[in-house]
PDB file of C-alpha atoms in Angstrom:
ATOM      1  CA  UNK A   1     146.500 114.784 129.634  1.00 53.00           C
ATOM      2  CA  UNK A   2     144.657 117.989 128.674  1.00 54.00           C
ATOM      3  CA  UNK A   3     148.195 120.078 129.204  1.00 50.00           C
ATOM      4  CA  UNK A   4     149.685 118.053 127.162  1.00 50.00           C
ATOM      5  CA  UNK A   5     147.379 117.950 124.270  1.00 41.00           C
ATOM      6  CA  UNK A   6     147.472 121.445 124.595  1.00 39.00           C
ATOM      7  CA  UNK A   7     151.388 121.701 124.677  1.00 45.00           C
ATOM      8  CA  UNK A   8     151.414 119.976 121.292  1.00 43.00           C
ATOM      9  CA  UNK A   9     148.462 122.386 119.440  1.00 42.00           C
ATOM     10  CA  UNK A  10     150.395 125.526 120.685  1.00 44.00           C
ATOM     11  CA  UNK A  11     153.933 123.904 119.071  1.00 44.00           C
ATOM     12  CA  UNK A  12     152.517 122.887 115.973  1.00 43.00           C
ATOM     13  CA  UNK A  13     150.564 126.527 115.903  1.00 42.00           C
ATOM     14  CA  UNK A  14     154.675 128.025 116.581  1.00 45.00           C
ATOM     15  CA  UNK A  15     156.158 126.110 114.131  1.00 43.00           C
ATOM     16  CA  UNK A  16     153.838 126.638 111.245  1.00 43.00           C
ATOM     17  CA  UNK A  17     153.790 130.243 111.504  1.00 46.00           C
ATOM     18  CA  UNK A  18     157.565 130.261 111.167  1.00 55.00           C
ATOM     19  CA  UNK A  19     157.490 127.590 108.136  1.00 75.00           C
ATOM     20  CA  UNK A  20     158.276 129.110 104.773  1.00 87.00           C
ATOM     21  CA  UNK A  21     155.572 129.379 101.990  1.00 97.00           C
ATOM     22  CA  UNK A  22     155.867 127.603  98.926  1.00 98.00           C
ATOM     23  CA  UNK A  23     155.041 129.595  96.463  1.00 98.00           C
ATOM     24  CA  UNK A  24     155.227 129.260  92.334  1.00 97.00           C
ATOM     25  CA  UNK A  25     155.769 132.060  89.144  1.00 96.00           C
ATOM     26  CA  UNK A  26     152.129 131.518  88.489  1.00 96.00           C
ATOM     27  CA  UNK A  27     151.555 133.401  91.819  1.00 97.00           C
ATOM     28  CA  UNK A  28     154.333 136.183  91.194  1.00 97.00           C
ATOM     29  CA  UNK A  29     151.958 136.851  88.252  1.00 96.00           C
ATOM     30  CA  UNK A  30     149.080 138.346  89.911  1.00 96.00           C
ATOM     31  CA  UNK A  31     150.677 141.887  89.074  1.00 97.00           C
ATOM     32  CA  UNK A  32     149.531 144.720  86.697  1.00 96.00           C
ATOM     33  CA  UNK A  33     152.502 146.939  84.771  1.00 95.00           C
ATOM     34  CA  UNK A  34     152.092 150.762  84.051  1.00 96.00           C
ATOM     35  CA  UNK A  35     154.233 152.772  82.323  1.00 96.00           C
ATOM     36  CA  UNK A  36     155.462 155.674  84.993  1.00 95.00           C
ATOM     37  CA  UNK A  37     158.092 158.577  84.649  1.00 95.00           C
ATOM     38  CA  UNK A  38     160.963 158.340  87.015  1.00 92.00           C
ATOM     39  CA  UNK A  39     162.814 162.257  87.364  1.00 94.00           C
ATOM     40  CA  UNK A  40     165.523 160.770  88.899  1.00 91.00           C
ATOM     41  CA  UNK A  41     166.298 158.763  86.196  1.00 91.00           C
ATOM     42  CA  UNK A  42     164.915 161.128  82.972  1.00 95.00           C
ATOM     43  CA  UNK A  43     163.065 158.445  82.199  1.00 95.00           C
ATOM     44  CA  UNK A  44     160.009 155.914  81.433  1.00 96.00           C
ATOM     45  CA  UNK A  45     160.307 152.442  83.294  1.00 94.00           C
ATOM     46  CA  UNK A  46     157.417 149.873  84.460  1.00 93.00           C
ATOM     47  CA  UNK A  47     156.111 150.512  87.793  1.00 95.00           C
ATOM     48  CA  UNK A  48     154.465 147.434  89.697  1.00 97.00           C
ATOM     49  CA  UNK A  49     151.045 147.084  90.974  1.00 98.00           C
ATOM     50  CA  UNK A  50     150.913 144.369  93.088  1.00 98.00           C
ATOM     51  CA  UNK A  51     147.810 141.996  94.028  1.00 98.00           C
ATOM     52  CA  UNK A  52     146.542 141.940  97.431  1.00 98.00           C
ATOM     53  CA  UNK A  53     147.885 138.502  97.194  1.00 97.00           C
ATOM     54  CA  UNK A  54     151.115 139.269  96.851  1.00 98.00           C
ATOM     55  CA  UNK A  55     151.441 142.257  99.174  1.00 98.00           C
ATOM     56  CA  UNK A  56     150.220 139.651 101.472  1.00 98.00           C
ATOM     57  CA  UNK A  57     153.485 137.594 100.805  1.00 98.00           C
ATOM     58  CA  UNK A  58     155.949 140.848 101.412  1.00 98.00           C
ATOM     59  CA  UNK A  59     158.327 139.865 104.550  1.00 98.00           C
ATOM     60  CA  UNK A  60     157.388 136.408 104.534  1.00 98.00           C
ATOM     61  CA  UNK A  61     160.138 133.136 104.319  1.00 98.00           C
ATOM     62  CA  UNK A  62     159.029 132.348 100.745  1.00 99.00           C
ATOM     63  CA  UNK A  63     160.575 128.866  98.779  1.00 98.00           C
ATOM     64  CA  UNK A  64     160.104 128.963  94.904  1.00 98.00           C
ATOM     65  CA  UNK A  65     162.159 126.947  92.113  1.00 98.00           C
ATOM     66  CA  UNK A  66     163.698 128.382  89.095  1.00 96.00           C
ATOM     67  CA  UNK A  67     166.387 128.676  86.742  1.00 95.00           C
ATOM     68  CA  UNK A  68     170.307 130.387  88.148  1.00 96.00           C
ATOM     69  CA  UNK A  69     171.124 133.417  85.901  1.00 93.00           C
ATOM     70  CA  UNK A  70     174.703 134.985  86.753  1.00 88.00           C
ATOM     71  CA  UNK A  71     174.540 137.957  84.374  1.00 83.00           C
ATOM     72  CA  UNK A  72     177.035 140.450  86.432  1.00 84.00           C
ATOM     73  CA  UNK A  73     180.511 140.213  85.422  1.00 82.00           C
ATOM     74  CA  UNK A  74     181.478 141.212  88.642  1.00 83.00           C
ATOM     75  CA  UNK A  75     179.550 138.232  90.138  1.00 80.00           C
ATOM     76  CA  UNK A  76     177.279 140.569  92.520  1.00 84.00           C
ATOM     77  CA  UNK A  77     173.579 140.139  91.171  1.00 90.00           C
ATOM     78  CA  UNK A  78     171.875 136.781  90.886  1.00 95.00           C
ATOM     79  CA  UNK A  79     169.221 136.451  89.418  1.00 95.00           C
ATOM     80  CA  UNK A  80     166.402 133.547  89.786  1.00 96.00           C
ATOM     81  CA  UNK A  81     164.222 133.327  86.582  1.00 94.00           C
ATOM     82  CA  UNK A  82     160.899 131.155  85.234  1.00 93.00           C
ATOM     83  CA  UNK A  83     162.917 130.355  82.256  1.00 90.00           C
ATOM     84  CA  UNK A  84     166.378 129.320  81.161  1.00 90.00           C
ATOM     85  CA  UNK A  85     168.840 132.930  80.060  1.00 85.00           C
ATOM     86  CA  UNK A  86     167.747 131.677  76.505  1.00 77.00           C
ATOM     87  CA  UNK A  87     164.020 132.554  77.663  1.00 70.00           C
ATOM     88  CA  UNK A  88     164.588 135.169  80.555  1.00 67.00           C
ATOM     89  CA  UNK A  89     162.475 137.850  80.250  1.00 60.00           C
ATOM     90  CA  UNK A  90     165.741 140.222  79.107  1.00 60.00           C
ATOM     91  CA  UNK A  91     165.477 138.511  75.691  1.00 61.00           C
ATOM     92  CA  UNK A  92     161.701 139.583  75.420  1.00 60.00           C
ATOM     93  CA  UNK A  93     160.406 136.219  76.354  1.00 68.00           C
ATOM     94  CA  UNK A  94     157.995 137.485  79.528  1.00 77.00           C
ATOM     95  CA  UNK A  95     157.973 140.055  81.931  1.00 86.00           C
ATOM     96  CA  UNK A  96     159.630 141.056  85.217  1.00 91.00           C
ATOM     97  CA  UNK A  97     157.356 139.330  87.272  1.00 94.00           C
ATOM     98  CA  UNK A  98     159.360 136.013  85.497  1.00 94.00           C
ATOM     99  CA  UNK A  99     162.671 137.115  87.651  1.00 94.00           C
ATOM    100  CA  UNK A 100     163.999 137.931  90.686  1.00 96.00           C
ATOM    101  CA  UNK A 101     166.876 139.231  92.494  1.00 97.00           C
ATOM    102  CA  UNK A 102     168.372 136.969  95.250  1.00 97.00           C
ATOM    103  CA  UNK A 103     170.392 138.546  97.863  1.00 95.00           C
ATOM    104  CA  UNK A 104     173.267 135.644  99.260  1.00 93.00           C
ATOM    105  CA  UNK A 105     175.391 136.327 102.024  1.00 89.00           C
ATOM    106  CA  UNK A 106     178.234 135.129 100.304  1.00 88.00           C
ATOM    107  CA  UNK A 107     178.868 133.977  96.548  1.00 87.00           C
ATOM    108  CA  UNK A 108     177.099 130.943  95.344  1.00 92.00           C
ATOM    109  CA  UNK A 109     178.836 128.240  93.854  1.00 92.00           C
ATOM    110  CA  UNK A 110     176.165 127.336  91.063  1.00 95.00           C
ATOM    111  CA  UNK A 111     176.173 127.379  87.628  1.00 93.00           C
ATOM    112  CA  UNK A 112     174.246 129.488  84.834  1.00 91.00           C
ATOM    113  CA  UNK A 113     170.924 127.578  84.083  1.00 93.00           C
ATOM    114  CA  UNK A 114     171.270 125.519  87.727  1.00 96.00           C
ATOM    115  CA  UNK A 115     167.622 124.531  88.472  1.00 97.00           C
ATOM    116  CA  UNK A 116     167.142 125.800  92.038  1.00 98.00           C
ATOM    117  CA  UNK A 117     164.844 125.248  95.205  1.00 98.00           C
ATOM    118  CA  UNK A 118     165.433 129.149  96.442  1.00 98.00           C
ATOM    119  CA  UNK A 119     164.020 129.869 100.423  1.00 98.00           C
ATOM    120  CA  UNK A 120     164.599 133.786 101.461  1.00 98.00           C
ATOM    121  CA  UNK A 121     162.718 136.818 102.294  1.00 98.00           C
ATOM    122  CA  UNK A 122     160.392 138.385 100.006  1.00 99.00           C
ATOM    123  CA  UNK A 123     160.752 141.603  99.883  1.00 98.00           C
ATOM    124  CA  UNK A 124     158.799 143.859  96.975  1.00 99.00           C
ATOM    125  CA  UNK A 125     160.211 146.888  95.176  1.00 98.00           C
ATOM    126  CA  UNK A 126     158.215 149.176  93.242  1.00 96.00           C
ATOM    127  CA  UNK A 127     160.011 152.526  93.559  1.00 92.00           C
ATOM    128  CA  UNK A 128     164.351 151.384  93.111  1.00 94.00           C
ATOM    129  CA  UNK A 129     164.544 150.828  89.032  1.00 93.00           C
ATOM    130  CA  UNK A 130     168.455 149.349  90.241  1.00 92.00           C
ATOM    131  CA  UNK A 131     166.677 146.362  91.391  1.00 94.00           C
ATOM    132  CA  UNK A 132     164.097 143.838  90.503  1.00 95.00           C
ATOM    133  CA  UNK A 133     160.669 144.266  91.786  1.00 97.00           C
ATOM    134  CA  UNK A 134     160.574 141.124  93.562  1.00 98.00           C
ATOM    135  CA  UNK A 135     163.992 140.803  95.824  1.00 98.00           C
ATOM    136  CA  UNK A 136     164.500 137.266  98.122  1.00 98.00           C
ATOM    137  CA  UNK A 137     167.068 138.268 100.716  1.00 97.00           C
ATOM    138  CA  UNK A 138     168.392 135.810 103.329  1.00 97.00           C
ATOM    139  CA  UNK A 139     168.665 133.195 100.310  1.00 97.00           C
ATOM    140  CA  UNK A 140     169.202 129.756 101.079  1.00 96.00           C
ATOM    141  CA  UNK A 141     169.355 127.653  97.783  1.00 96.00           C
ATOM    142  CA  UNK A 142     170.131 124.490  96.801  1.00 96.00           C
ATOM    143  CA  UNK A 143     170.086 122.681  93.297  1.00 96.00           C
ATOM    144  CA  UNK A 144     166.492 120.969  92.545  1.00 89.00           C
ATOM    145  CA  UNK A 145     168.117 117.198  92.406  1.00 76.00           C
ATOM    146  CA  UNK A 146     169.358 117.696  95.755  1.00 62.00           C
TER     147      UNK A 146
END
């Protein structure tokens, strides 16, 4: 009886530690913004100080919900984003901790605006101004009604 019991606690202790966090924009937030001068680039962008909360979430399975922007017209960088395009931080509504760049395997089917449950890696980028700070790859996504 005791192996057993014991069986179970060191499943359940297996499978939790390979579950994927939930985790919301709100959270994303906890990041300060400095102005820093890139050489490569001749050039000013924001660099990313991020919270021992969120370095804490780097290379974790993370699951978060937000809005399907499409913005490449080559179709090769998705973006999820707090807000709707109208509202995406591009337009001066927020900051870059409201988006994120998802990384598919293959094209995804969805639509500008799709509300999406999004599960991937999180990976965080402070130094690459080509890419967001906060990059899911691995993505798994599926439409919120779903």
């Amino acid at each position: 009886m005791k192996s057993k019991f014991l069986i179970t606690i060191i499943c359940l202790i297996g499978v939790t530690s390979f579950a994927q966090k939930n985790i919301t924009w709100d959270d994303l937030a906890d990041v300060e913004f400095e102005t820093k001068f890139f050489p490569a680039y001749e050039g000013y962008f924001l660099y990313p100080y991020f919270s021992p909360s969120i370095i804490a979430l780097e290379g974790s399975r993370v699951t978060i919900t937000g809005y399907f922007l499409d913005i490449d017209p080559k179709g090769k960088l998705f973006i999820l984003s707090k807000g709707p395009m109208s509202a995406c931080f591009f337009c001066g509504i927020g900051g870059p901790e409201t988006a994120m760049e998802l990384q598919f395997d293959s094209k995804p089917k969805f639509k500008l605006d799709d509300i999406l449950s999004v599960t991937g890696i999180l990976k965080l980028n402070r130094d690459d101004v080509m890419h967001f700070n906060y990059i899911l790859t691995d993505v798994e996504a599926k439409l919120k009604n779903e």
